[in-house]
Short mmCIF file of C-alpha atoms in Angstrom, two decimals:
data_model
loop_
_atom_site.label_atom_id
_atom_site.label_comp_id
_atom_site.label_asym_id
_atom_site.label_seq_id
_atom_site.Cartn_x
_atom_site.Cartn_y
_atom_site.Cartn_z
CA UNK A 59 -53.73 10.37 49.58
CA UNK A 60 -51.71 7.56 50.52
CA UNK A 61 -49.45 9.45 52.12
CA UNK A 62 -51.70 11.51 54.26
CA UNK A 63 -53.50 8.16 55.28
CA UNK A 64 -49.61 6.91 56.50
CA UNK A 65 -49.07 9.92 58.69
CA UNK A 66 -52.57 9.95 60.16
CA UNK A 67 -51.79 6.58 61.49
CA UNK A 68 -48.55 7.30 62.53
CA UNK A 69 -50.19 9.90 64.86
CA UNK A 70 -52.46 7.73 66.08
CA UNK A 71 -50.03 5.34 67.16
CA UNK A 72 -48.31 7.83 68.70
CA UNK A 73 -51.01 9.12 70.97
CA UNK A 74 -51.96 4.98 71.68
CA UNK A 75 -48.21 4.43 72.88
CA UNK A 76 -48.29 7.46 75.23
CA UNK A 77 -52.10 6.39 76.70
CA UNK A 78 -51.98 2.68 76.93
CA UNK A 79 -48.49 1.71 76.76
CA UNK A 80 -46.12 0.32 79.28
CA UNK A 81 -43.21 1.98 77.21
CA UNK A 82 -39.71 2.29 79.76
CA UNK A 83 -36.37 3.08 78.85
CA UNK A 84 -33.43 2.28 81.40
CA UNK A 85 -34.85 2.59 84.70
CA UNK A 86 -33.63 5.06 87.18
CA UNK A 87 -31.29 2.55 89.79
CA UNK A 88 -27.92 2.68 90.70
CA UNK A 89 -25.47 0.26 90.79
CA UNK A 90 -23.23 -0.29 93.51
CA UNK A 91 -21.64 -3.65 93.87
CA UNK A 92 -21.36 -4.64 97.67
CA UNK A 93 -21.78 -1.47 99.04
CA UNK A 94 -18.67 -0.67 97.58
CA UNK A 95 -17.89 -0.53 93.66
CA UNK A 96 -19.64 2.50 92.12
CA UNK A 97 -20.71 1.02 88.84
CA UNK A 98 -21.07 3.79 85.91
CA UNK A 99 -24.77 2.16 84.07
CA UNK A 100 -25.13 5.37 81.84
CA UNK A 101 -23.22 7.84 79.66
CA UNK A 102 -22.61 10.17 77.32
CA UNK A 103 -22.11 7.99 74.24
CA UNK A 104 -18.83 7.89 72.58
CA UNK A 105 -17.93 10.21 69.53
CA UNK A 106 -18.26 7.88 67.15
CA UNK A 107 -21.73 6.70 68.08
CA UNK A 108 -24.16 8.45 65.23
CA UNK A 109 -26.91 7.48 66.41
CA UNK A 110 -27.10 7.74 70.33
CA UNK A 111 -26.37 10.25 72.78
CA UNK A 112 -26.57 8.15 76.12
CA UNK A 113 -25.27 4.63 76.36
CA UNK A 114 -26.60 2.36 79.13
CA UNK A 115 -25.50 -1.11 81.26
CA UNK A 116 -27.91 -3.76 80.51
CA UNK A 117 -28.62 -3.89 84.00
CA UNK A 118 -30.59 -0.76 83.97
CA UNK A 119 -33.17 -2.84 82.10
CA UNK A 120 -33.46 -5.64 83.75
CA UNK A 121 -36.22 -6.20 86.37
CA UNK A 122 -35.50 -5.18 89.98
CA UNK A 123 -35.14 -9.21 91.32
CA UNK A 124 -32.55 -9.81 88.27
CA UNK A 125 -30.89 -6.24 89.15
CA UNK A 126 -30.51 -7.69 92.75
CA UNK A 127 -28.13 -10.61 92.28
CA UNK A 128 -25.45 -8.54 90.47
CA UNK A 129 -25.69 -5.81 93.91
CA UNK A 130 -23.77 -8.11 96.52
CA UNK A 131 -20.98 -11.03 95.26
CA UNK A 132 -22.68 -13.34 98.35
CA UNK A 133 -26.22 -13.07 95.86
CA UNK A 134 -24.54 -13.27 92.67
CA UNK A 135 -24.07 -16.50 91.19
CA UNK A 136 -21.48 -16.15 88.61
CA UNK A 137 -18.95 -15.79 91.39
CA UNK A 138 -19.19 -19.63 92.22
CA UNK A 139 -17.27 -19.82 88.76
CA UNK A 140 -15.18 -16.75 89.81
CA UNK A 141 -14.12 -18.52 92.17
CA UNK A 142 -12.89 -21.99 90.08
CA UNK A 143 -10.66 -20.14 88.10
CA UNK A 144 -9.04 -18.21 90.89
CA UNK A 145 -7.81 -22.42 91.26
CA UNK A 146 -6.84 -22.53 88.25
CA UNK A 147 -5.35 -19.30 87.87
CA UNK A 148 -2.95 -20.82 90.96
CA UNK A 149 -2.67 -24.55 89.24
CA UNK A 150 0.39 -25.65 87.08
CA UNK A 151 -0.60 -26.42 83.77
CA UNK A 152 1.29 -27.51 80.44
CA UNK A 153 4.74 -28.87 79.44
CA UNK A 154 6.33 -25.29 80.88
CA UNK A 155 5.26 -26.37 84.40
CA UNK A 156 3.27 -23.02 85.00
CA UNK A 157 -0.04 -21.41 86.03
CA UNK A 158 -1.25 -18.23 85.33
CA UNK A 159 0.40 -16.79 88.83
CA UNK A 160 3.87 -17.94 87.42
CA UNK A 161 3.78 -14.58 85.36
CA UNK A 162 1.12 -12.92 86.54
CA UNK A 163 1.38 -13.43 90.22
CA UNK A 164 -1.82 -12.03 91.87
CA UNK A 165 -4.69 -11.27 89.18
CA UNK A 166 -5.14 -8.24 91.23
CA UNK A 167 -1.87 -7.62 89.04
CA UNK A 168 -4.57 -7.65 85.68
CA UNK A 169 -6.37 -4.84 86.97
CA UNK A 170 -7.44 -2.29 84.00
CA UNK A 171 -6.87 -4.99 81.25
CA UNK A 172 -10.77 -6.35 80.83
CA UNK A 173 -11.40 -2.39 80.12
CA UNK A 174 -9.22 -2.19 76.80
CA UNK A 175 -9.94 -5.81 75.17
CA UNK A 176 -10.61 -6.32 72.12
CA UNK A 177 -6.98 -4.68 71.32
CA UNK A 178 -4.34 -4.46 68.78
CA UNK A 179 -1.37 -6.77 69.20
CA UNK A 180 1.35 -5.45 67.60
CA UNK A 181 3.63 -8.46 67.84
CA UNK A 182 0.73 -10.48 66.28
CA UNK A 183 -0.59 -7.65 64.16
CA UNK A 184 -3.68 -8.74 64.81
CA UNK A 185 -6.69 -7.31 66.67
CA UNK A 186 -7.18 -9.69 70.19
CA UNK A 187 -10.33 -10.47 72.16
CA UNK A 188 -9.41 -11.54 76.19
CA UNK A 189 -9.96 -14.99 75.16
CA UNK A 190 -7.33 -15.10 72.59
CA UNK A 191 -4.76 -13.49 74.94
CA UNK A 192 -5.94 -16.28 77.45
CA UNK A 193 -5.39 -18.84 74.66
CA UNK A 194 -2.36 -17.49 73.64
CA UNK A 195 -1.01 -17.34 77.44
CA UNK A 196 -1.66 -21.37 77.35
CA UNK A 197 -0.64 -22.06 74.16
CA UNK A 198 2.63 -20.31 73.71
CA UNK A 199 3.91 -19.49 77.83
CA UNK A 200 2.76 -22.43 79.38
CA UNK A 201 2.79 -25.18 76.43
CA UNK A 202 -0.99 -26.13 77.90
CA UNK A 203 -3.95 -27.01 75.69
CA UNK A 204 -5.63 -23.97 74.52
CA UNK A 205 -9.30 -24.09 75.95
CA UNK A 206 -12.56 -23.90 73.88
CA UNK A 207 -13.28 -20.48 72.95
CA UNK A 208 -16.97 -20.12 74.55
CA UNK A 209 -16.55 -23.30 76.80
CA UNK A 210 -16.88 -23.18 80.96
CA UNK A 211 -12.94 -22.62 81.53
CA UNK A 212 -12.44 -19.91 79.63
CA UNK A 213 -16.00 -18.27 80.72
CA UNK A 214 -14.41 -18.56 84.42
CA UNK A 215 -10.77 -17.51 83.69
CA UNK A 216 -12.91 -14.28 81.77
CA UNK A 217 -15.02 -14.15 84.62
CA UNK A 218 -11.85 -13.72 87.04
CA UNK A 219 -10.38 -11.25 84.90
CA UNK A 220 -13.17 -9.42 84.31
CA UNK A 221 -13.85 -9.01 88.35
CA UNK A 222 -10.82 -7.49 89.25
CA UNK A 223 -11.52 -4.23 87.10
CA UNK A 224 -15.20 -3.85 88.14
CA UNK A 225 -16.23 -0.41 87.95
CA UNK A 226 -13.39 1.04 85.43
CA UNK A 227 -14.63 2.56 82.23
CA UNK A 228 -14.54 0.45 79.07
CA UNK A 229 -11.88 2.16 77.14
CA UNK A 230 -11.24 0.26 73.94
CA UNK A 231 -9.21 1.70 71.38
CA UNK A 232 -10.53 2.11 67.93
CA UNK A 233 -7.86 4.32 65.95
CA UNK A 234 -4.91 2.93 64.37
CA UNK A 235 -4.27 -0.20 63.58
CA UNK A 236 -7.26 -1.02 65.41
CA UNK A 237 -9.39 1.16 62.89
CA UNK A 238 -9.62 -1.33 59.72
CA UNK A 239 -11.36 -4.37 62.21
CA UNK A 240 -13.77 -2.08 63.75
CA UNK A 241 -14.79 -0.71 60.70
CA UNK A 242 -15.59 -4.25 60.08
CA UNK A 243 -17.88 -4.37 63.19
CA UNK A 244 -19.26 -1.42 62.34
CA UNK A 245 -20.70 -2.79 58.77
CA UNK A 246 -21.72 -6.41 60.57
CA UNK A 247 -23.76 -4.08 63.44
CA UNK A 248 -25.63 -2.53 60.43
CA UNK A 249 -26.22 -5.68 58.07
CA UNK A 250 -29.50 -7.36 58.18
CA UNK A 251 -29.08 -10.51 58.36
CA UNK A 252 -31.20 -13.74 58.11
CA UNK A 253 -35.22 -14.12 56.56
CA UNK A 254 -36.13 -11.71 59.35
CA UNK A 255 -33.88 -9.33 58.02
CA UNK A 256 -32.43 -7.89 61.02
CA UNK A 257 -29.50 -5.96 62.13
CA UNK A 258 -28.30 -5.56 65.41
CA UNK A 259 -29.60 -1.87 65.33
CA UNK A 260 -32.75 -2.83 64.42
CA UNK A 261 -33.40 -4.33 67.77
CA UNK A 262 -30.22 -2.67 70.05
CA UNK A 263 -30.63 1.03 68.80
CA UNK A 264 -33.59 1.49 67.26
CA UNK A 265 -36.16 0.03 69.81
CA UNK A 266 -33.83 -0.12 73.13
CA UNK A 267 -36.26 0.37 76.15
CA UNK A 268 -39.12 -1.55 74.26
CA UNK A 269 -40.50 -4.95 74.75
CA UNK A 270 -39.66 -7.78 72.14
CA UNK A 271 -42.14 -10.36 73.10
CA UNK A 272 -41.45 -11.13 76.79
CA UNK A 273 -38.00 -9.47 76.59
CA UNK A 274 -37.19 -5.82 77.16
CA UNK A 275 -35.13 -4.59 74.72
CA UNK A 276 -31.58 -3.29 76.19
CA UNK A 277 -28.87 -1.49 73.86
CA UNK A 278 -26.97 -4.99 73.98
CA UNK A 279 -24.02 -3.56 75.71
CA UNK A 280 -20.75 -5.95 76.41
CA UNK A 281 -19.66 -4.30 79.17
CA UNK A 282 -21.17 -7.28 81.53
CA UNK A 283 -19.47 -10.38 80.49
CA UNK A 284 -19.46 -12.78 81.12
CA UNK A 285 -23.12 -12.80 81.86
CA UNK A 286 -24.71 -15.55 84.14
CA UNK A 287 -27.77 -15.73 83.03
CA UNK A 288 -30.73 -17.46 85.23
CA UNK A 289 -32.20 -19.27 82.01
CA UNK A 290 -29.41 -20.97 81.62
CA UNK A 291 -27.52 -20.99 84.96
CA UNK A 292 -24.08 -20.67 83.78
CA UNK A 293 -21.38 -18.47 82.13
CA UNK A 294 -22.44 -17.43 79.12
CA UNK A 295 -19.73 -15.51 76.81
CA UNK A 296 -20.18 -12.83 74.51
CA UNK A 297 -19.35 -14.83 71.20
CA UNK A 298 -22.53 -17.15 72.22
CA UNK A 299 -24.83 -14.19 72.53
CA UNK A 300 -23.46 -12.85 70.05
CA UNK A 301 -24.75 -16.20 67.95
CA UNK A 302 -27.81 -16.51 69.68
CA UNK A 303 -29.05 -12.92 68.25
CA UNK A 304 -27.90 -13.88 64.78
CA UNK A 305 -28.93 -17.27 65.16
CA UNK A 306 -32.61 -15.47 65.95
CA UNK A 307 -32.87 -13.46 63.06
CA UNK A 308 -33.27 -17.04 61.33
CA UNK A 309 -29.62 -16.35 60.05
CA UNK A 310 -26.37 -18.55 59.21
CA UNK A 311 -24.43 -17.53 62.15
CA UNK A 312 -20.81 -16.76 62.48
CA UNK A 313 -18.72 -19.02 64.82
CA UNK A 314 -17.31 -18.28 68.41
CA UNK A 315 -13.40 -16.62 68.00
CA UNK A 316 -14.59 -15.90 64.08
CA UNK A 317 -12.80 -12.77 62.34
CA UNK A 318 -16.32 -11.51 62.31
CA UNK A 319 -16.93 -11.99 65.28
CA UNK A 320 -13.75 -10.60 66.62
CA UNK A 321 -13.86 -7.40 64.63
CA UNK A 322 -18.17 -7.19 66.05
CA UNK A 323 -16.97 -7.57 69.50
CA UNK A 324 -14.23 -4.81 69.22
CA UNK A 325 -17.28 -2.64 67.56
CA UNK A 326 -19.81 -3.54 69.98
CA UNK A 327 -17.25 -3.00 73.04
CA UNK A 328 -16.25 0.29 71.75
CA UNK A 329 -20.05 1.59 71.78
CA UNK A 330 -19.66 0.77 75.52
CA UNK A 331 -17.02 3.14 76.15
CA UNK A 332 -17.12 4.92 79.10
CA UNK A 333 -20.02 2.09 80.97
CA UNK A 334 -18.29 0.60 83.98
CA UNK A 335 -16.24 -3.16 83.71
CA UNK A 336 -19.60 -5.39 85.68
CA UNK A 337 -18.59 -8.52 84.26
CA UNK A 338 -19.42 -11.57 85.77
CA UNK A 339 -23.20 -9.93 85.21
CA UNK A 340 -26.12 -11.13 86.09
CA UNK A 341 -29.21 -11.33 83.98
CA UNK A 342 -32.34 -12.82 82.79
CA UNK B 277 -48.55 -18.91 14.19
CA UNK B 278 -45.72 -17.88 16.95
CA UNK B 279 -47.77 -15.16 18.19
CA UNK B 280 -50.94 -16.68 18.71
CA UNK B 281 -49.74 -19.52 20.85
CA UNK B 282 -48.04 -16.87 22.98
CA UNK B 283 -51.90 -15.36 23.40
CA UNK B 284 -53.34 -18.72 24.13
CA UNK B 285 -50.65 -19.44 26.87
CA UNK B 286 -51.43 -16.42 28.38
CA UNK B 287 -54.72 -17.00 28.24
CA UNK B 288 -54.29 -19.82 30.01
CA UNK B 289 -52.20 -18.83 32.67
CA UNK B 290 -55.03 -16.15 33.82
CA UNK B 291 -57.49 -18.69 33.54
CA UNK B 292 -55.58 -20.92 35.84
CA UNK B 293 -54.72 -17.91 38.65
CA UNK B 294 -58.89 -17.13 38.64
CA UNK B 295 -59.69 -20.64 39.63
CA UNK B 296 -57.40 -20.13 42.51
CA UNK B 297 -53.61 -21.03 42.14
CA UNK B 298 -51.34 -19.11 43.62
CA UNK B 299 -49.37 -16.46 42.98
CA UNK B 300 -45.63 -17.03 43.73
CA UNK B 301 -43.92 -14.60 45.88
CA UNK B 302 -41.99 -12.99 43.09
CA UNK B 303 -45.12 -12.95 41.10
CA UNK B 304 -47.16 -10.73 43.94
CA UNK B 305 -47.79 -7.14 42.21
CA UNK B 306 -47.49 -4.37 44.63
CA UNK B 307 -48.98 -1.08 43.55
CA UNK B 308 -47.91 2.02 46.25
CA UNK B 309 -47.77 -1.14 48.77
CA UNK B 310 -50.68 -2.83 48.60
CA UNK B 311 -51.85 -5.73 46.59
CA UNK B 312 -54.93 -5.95 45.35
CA UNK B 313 -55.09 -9.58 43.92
CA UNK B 314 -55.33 -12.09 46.80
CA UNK B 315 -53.01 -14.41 46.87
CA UNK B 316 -54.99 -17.82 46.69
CA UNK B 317 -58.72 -16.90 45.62
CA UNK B 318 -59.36 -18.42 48.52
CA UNK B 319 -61.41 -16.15 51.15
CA UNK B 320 -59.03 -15.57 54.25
CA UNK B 321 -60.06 -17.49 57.55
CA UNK B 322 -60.06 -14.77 60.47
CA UNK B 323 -60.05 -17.32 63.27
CA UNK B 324 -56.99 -19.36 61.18
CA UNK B 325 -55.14 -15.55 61.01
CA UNK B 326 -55.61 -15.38 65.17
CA UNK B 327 -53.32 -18.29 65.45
CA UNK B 328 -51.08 -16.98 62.92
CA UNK B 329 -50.98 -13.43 64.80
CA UNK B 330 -49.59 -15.41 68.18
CA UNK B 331 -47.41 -18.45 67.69
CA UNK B 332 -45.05 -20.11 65.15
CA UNK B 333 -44.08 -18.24 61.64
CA UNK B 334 -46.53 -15.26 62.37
CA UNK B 335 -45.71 -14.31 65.93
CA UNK B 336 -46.68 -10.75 64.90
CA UNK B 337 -47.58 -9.93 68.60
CA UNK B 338 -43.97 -10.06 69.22
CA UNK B 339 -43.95 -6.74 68.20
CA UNK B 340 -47.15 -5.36 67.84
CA UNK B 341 -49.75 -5.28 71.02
CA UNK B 342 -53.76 -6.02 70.15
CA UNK B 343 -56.35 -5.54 72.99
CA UNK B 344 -58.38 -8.41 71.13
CA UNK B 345 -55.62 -10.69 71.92
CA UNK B 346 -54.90 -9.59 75.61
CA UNK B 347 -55.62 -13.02 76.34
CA UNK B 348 -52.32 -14.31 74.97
CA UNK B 349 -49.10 -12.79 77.27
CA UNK B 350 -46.64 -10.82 76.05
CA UNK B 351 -47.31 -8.16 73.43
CA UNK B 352 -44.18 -6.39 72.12
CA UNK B 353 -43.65 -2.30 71.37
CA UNK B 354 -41.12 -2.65 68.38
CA UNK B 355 -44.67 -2.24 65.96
CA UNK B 356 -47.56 0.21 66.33
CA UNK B 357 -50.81 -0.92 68.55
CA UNK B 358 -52.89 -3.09 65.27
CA UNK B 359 -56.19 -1.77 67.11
CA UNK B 360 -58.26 -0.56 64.31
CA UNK B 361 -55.80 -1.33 62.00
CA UNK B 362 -59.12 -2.02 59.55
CA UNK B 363 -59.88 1.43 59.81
CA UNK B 364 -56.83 2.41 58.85
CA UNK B 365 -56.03 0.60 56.02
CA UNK B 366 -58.03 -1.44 53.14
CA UNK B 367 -57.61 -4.72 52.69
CA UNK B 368 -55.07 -4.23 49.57
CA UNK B 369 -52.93 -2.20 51.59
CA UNK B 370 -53.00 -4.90 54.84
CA UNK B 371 -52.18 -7.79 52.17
CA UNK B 372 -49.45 -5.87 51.11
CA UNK B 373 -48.02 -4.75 54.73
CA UNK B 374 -48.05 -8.53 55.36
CA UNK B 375 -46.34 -9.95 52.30
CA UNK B 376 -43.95 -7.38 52.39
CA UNK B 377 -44.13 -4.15 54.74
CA UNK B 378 -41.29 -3.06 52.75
CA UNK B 379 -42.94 -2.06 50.32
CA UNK B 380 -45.23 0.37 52.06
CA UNK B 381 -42.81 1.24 54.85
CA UNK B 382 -39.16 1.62 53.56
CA UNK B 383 -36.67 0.36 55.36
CA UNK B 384 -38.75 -0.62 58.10
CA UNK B 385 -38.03 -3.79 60.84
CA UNK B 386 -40.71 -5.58 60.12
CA UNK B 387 -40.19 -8.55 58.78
CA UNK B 388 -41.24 -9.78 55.22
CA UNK B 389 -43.32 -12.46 55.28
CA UNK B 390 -43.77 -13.23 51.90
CA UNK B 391 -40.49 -13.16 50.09
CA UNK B 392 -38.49 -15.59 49.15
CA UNK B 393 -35.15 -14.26 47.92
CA UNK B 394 -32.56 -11.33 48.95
CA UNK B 395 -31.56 -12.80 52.14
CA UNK B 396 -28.21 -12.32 53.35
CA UNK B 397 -26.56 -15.15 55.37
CA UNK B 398 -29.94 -17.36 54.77
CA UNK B 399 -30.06 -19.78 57.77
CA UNK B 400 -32.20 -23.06 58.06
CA UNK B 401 -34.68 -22.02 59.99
CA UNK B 402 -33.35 -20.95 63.69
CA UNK B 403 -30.63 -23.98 64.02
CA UNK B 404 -27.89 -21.04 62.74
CA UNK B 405 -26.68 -23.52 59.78
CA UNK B 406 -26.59 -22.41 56.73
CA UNK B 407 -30.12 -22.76 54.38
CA UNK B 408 -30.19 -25.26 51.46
CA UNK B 409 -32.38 -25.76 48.82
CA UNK B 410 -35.79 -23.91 48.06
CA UNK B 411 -36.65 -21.10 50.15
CA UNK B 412 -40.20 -21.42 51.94
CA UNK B 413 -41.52 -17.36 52.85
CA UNK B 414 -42.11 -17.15 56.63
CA UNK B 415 -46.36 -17.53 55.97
CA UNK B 416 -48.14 -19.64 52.69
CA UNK B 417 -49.77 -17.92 50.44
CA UNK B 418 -53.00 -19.10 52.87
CA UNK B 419 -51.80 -17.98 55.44
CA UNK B 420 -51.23 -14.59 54.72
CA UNK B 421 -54.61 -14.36 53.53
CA UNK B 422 -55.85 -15.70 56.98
CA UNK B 423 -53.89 -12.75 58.68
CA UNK B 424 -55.43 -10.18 56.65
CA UNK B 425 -58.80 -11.83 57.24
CA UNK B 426 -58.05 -10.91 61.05
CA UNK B 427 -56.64 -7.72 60.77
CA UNK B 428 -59.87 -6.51 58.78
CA UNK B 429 -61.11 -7.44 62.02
CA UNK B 430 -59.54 -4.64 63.88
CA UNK B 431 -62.02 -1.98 63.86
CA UNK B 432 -62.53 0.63 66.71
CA UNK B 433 -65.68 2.89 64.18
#
């Protein structure tokens, strides 16, 4: 009785979502960033993705004014802060009397690398997000200050990094030594957190493409960041969203460069795989 | 001697719950989902449950869309349309989908708005710290009664 009452209803919602509903996945644009880099917003989802079988850029939900700052570097606003760290990239910073060009020489030179991070460090045996590589870069070849892990510098130095390998696929490694951290991910994407009691795939895989209040739902891909976002106008990194959504679920959040966070970020990235490097982004 | 004290308290107790205390979160009884036994003994306040549907603790229309309410912006998809939800469901079953959808839906993302315990990584409210001390549920036993009030509301016969 019960149960035949629960599937009536069911079908009833179903026909009022197809009649009256405003219901949209992705949309259908293409990205292509000054006329010139060919972004990839949707693919085949990776092997190891149960649940999906096409993986999509945040963009591709976003409406078409937020879609059009991220089409031309002039429009897009994040480049402002692109453009600070390409400074800094070139100032001398630190008891070693470097910058990041010492080494490095032209960041055209870190083309590819924003496409692998998170990734194992086998010197460090540990598992390392961009920012830690940045921090470690300060900290240990120039004897500088290592910078705040979701503060403006180190959004900007990401930024610069991320810019030079727009349009590559995001190809993070998950096997090997790599395996045991994103496992970790994998159970923090999954765990419902908080007295709303929801998981990341509760609101990024389940009901992708639907509205959330005023927001439209995207899959929550990384593959964008740094983001600037127009609510806040600034860099925002992809530890602090990754806090805001906890923080949402009326939750005890992790912190910014946390092991959990690390190990969610190597997860999350690795659901990406095969979406184009946009970072800096622009969104809502 | 033992024994009939244990009666009388008992006794007492259900006297107590009729003249309208209420029941405690982990006290609700849900039978197949629903719960029959309102929560106060207090008769829900429909116009009370409207507020409760849009803003603050309720903010049910962040998920759910209802034409009635197409006055208020932004109605979310992640929930079925509650139009004629009253036809739908009794009023036992919509207490219990409020307290604790759970219940009738496993596993599903709606929140549970009358528990108290089970939480994991419990934050204070949405500040991200951790939460100390008692637990509050998301509604009061009130207003949960107030929702349901509304929702019976929802009728499209």
């Amino acid at each position: 009785m019960k149960r035949a009452k629960t599937y009536a209803s069911i079908l009833t919602v179903a026909v009022a979502m197809g009649a009256t509903s405003v219901w949209a996945d992705a949309d259908e644009d293409q990205l292509v960033v000054n006329g010139e880099i060919e972004m990839i917003t949707e693919a085949a989802a990776a092997e190891h993705l149960e649940y999906v079988d096409t993986v999509y850029s945040g963009w591709r939900f976003r409406s078409d004014e937020t879609q059009a700052f991220q089409m031309d570097d002039f429009d897009n606003p994040a480049m402002i802060f692109v453009e600070k760290a390409q400074e800094v990239w070139d100032t001398v910073d630190g008891s070693e009397g470097k910058a990041c060009a010492s080494c490095h020489e032209d960041v055209e030179s870190l083309k590819g690398v924003r496409a692998v991070y998170p990734k194992w460090n086998e010197s460090a045996g540990e598992v390392r997000t961009l920012e830690m590589q940045v921090n470690d870069c300060r900290e240990n070849q120039m004897g500088a200050k290592p910078w705040k892990y979701t503060g403006g510098d180190m959004a900007n130095m990401v930024a610069l990094i991320s810019s030079v390998s727009r349009g590559l696929p995001i190809s993070v490694a998950i096997d090997g030594p790599a395996q045991e951290t994103w496992e970790k991910g994998k159970e923090i994407y999954y765990t419902r957190y908080g007295q709303l009691e929801l998981s990341c795939a509760n609101c990024h895989e389940d009901n992708y493409g639907n509205m959330i209040r005023a927001d439209h739902l995207s899959q929550g891909q990384i593959n964008g960041f740094p983001t600037y976002r127009l609510k806040n106008t600034k860099l925002n990194s992809v530890h602090a969203r990754f806090k805001g959504c906890v923080r949402d679920t009326r939750a005890q959040t992790f912190s910014p460069g946390s092991d959990e966070f690390i190990a969610l970020e190597l997860y999350v990235a690795s659901r990406g795989n095969g979406l184009s490097v946009e970072g800096p982004s622009v969104r809502n | 001697m033992k024994r009939a004290l244990g009666v009388a308290a008992v006794l007492v107790a259900s006297v107590v719950s009729a003249q309208g205390s209420e029941i405690t979160p982990s006290d609700v009884v849900y039978e197949d989902g629903a719960v029959v036994q309102s929560l106060t003994g207090v008769a829900g306040n429909a116009e009370e449950g409207a507020k409760i549907m849009n803003k603050g603790a309720g903010n049910c229309i962040a998920c759910h869309e209802v034409t009635a309410l197409s006055h208020l912006p932004f109605h979310g998809e992640v929930g079925p349309m509650l139009d004629g939800a009253a036809d739908r469901w009794s009023e036992a079953e919509l207490r219990g989908i409020v307290a604790n959808a759970k219940m009738m839906f496993d596993g599903t993302v709606m929140p549970s708005f009358y528990k108290t315990d089970g939480f994991v990584r419990l934050g204070n409210a949405y500040t991200g710290k951790a939460h100390e001390g008692d637990v509050d549920p998301l509604l009061t036993a009130q207003q949960i009664e107030d929702v349901v009030a509304y929702l019976m509301t929802l009728t499209d016969e």
